[in-house]
Amino acid sequence: MHDLAEQHKDADVVTLRELTKHLGDRTFGMYLVLVAVFNVIPLVSMVAGLVSVAIGLQMALGVAKVWLPKSILDYPLKASSVRAALLLIERKIKTMERFIRPRWQFSEAPVVDRINGMVVVALGGVIVIPLPLANLGPALIILLMGLGLMERDGMLQVGAATIGAIAVVMILHFAIG
């Protein structure tokens, strides 16, 4: 996060394509982390929710590498806002990284990615709803899921998916009932 923030400190605008061009094999995790970070930027969170849905659908369908439309990848974001969000989240992630490590290797199975994808789709749908602060809980769960994917921490992935599914069920229960 710190390196991403520093790479663009002198820029006026930055795009998602620029932020993610060196991801390697951890594309889904890093995209989920970045999208979750964007939820602290007002109004950008609605777009981030749609991007979360798109990424989740690709995970659920078993797509090997994230694909996003050119309009999203090249959408100009105010670099100072992105940098501030990255640096804010970086401190929190450093604290969490003390507890995140590769474990529960069964989570590398395609079925787990598909389940995670469905949970991300549902959470992204909640993020899109324009209610003040309603996006922060789902964004945190997506952040945890992304970190779990990046660090190959199956326990974190399963925990985030479980909490996410429970949160979506509760939100639907209160919205419908």
Short mmCIF file of C-alpha atoms in Angstrom, two decimals:
data_model
loop_
_atom_site.label_atom_id
_atom_site.label_comp_id
_atom_site.label_asym_id
_atom_site.label_seq_id
_atom_site.Cartn_x
_atom_site.Cartn_y
_atom_site.Cartn_z
CA MET A 1 0.00 0.00 0.00
CA HIS A 2 2.79 2.37 0.95
CA ASP A 3 4.64 1.73 -2.32
CA LEU A 4 1.46 2.32 -4.31
CA ALA A 5 0.85 5.59 -2.48
CA GLU A 6 4.44 6.77 -2.99
CA GLN A 7 4.51 5.88 -6.70
CA HIS A 8 1.75 8.39 -7.37
CA LYS A 9 2.51 11.13 -4.85
CA ASP A 10 3.31 13.74 -7.53
CA ALA A 11 0.43 12.88 -9.85
CA ASP A 12 -2.82 14.82 -10.13
CA VAL A 13 -4.86 11.76 -11.08
CA VAL A 14 -4.34 8.02 -10.92
CA THR A 15 -6.22 5.11 -12.48
CA LEU A 16 -6.97 1.61 -11.30
CA ARG A 17 -4.91 0.31 -14.23
CA GLU A 18 -1.84 2.20 -12.96
CA LEU A 19 -2.37 0.96 -9.41
CA THR A 20 -2.66 -2.69 -10.43
CA LYS A 21 -0.31 -3.21 -13.36
CA HIS A 22 2.23 -5.27 -11.35
CA LEU A 23 -0.07 -7.66 -9.49
CA GLY A 24 1.16 -11.06 -10.63
CA ASP A 25 -0.79 -14.09 -9.45
CA ARG A 26 -2.64 -12.30 -6.67
CA THR A 27 -4.86 -10.24 -8.90
CA PHE A 28 -8.22 -10.96 -7.30
CA GLY A 29 -6.98 -10.32 -3.77
CA MET A 30 -5.27 -7.06 -4.63
CA TYR A 31 -8.25 -5.79 -6.61
CA LEU A 32 -10.54 -6.57 -3.69
CA VAL A 33 -8.21 -4.75 -1.28
CA LEU A 34 -7.98 -1.70 -3.56
CA VAL A 35 -11.72 -1.60 -4.17
CA ALA A 36 -12.33 -1.84 -0.42
CA VAL A 37 -9.90 1.05 0.14
CA PHE A 38 -11.81 3.20 -2.35
CA ASN A 39 -14.86 2.94 -0.11
CA VAL A 40 -13.42 5.62 2.17
CA ILE A 41 -13.59 8.12 -0.72
CA PRO A 42 -17.07 9.72 -0.83
CA LEU A 43 -19.17 8.91 -3.92
CA VAL A 44 -16.43 6.67 -5.34
CA SER A 45 -17.81 3.93 -3.10
CA MET A 46 -20.84 3.45 -5.36
CA VAL A 47 -18.56 2.71 -8.31
CA ALA A 48 -16.37 0.56 -6.04
CA GLY A 49 -19.45 -1.47 -5.13
CA LEU A 50 -20.16 -2.15 -8.80
CA VAL A 51 -16.53 -3.13 -9.33
CA SER A 52 -16.80 -5.47 -6.33
CA VAL A 53 -19.84 -7.10 -7.93
CA ALA A 54 -17.94 -7.53 -11.23
CA ILE A 55 -14.91 -9.04 -9.49
CA GLY A 56 -17.11 -11.31 -7.38
CA LEU A 57 -18.98 -12.55 -10.45
CA GLN A 58 -15.69 -13.42 -12.11
CA MET A 59 -14.56 -15.31 -9.02
CA ALA A 60 -17.90 -17.13 -8.84
CA LEU A 61 -17.61 -18.12 -12.50
CA GLY A 62 -14.05 -19.37 -12.11
CA VAL A 63 -12.36 -16.77 -14.33
CA ALA A 64 -8.57 -17.05 -14.00
CA LYS A 65 -7.66 -13.35 -14.17
CA VAL A 66 -9.65 -10.23 -13.33
CA TRP A 67 -11.11 -8.39 -16.29
CA LEU A 68 -12.59 -4.93 -15.93
CA PRO A 69 -13.87 -2.53 -18.61
CA LYS A 70 -11.46 0.09 -19.94
CA SER A 71 -13.75 2.83 -18.61
CA ILE A 72 -13.27 1.55 -15.04
CA LEU A 73 -9.57 0.77 -15.38
CA ASP A 74 -8.84 4.21 -16.84
CA TYR A 75 -11.28 6.28 -14.75
CA PRO A 76 -9.29 9.19 -13.33
CA LEU A 77 -9.26 9.38 -9.54
CA LYS A 78 -7.87 12.30 -7.60
CA ALA A 79 -4.37 11.08 -6.70
CA SER A 80 -4.26 12.91 -3.37
CA SER A 81 -7.50 11.22 -2.24
CA VAL A 82 -6.28 7.80 -3.37
CA ARG A 83 -2.92 8.33 -1.65
CA ALA A 84 -4.61 9.44 1.58
CA ALA A 85 -6.91 6.39 1.51
CA LEU A 86 -4.01 4.02 0.84
CA LEU A 87 -1.92 5.46 3.67
CA LEU A 88 -4.87 5.38 6.06
CA ILE A 89 -5.58 1.74 5.32
CA GLU A 90 -1.88 0.80 5.24
CA ARG A 91 -1.50 1.29 8.99
CA LYS A 92 -4.50 -0.92 9.66
CA ILE A 93 -3.28 -3.61 7.26
CA LYS A 94 0.18 -3.67 8.87
CA THR A 95 -1.46 -4.42 12.20
CA MET A 96 -3.57 -7.18 10.65
CA GLU A 97 -0.62 -8.70 8.77
CA ARG A 98 0.85 -9.85 12.06
CA PHE A 99 -1.98 -12.38 12.19
CA ILE A 100 -2.30 -13.20 8.47
CA ARG A 101 -0.26 -16.08 7.10
CA PRO A 102 -0.66 -18.99 4.68
CA ARG A 103 -2.91 -21.62 6.27
CA TRP A 104 -5.86 -23.86 5.46
CA GLN A 105 -4.57 -24.76 2.02
CA PHE A 106 -7.90 -26.34 1.08
CA SER A 107 -9.06 -22.76 0.43
CA GLU A 108 -7.05 -22.86 -2.80
CA ALA A 109 -9.76 -25.17 -4.22
CA PRO A 110 -11.86 -23.64 -7.02
CA VAL A 111 -15.10 -24.23 -5.10
CA VAL A 112 -13.90 -21.93 -2.29
CA ASP A 113 -13.16 -19.17 -4.83
CA ARG A 114 -16.64 -19.57 -6.23
CA ILE A 115 -18.26 -19.31 -2.80
CA ASN A 116 -16.08 -16.31 -1.97
CA GLY A 117 -17.13 -14.75 -5.27
CA MET A 118 -20.82 -15.11 -4.47
CA VAL A 119 -20.30 -13.47 -1.08
CA VAL A 120 -18.37 -10.60 -2.71
CA VAL A 121 -21.21 -10.11 -5.23
CA ALA A 122 -23.73 -9.80 -2.39
CA LEU A 123 -21.51 -7.45 -0.36
CA GLY A 124 -20.82 -5.32 -3.45
CA GLY A 125 -24.58 -5.03 -3.95
CA VAL A 126 -24.91 -3.68 -0.42
CA ILE A 127 -22.08 -1.19 -0.99
CA VAL A 128 -23.89 0.28 -3.99
CA ILE A 129 -26.86 1.29 -1.84
CA PRO A 130 -26.45 5.04 -1.21
CA LEU A 131 -26.82 5.09 2.56
CA PRO A 132 -24.28 6.98 4.69
CA LEU A 133 -21.67 4.65 6.20
CA ALA A 134 -23.60 1.54 5.08
CA ASN A 135 -20.70 0.59 2.83
CA LEU A 136 -18.02 0.44 5.52
CA GLY A 137 -18.93 -2.95 7.04
CA PRO A 138 -19.18 -4.76 3.69
CA ALA A 139 -16.01 -2.99 2.52
CA LEU A 140 -14.14 -4.24 5.59
CA ILE A 141 -15.27 -7.79 4.89
CA ILE A 142 -14.17 -7.47 1.25
CA LEU A 143 -10.83 -6.07 2.47
CA LEU A 144 -10.36 -9.10 4.73
CA MET A 145 -11.29 -11.44 1.89
CA GLY A 146 -8.78 -9.73 -0.39
CA LEU A 147 -6.04 -9.95 2.23
CA GLY A 148 -6.83 -13.62 2.71
CA LEU A 149 -6.53 -14.21 -1.03
CA MET A 150 -3.30 -12.23 -1.32
CA GLU A 151 -1.64 -13.98 1.60
CA ARG A 152 -3.23 -17.37 0.88
CA ASP A 153 -4.80 -17.37 4.32
CA GLY A 154 -7.70 -19.79 4.01
CA MET A 155 -8.82 -19.24 7.57
CA LEU A 156 -9.23 -15.52 6.89
CA GLN A 157 -11.03 -16.20 3.60
CA VAL A 158 -13.49 -18.62 5.17
CA GLY A 159 -14.02 -16.32 8.16
CA ALA A 160 -14.65 -13.30 5.91
CA ALA A 161 -17.02 -15.29 3.69
CA THR A 162 -18.95 -16.53 6.72
CA ILE A 163 -19.24 -13.07 8.29
CA GLY A 164 -20.15 -11.62 4.89
CA ALA A 165 -22.90 -14.17 4.30
CA ILE A 166 -24.32 -13.57 7.78
CA ALA A 167 -24.21 -9.79 7.23
CA VAL A 168 -26.02 -10.04 3.90
CA VAL A 169 -28.72 -12.29 5.39
CA MET A 170 -29.21 -9.84 8.28
CA ILE A 171 -29.37 -6.85 5.91
CA LEU A 172 -31.93 -8.63 3.73
CA HIS A 173 -33.93 -9.65 6.78
CA PHE A 174 -34.14 -6.04 8.03
CA ALA A 175 -34.77 -4.62 4.54
CA ILE A 176 -37.55 -7.07 3.69
CA GLY A 177 -39.03 -7.73 7.11
#
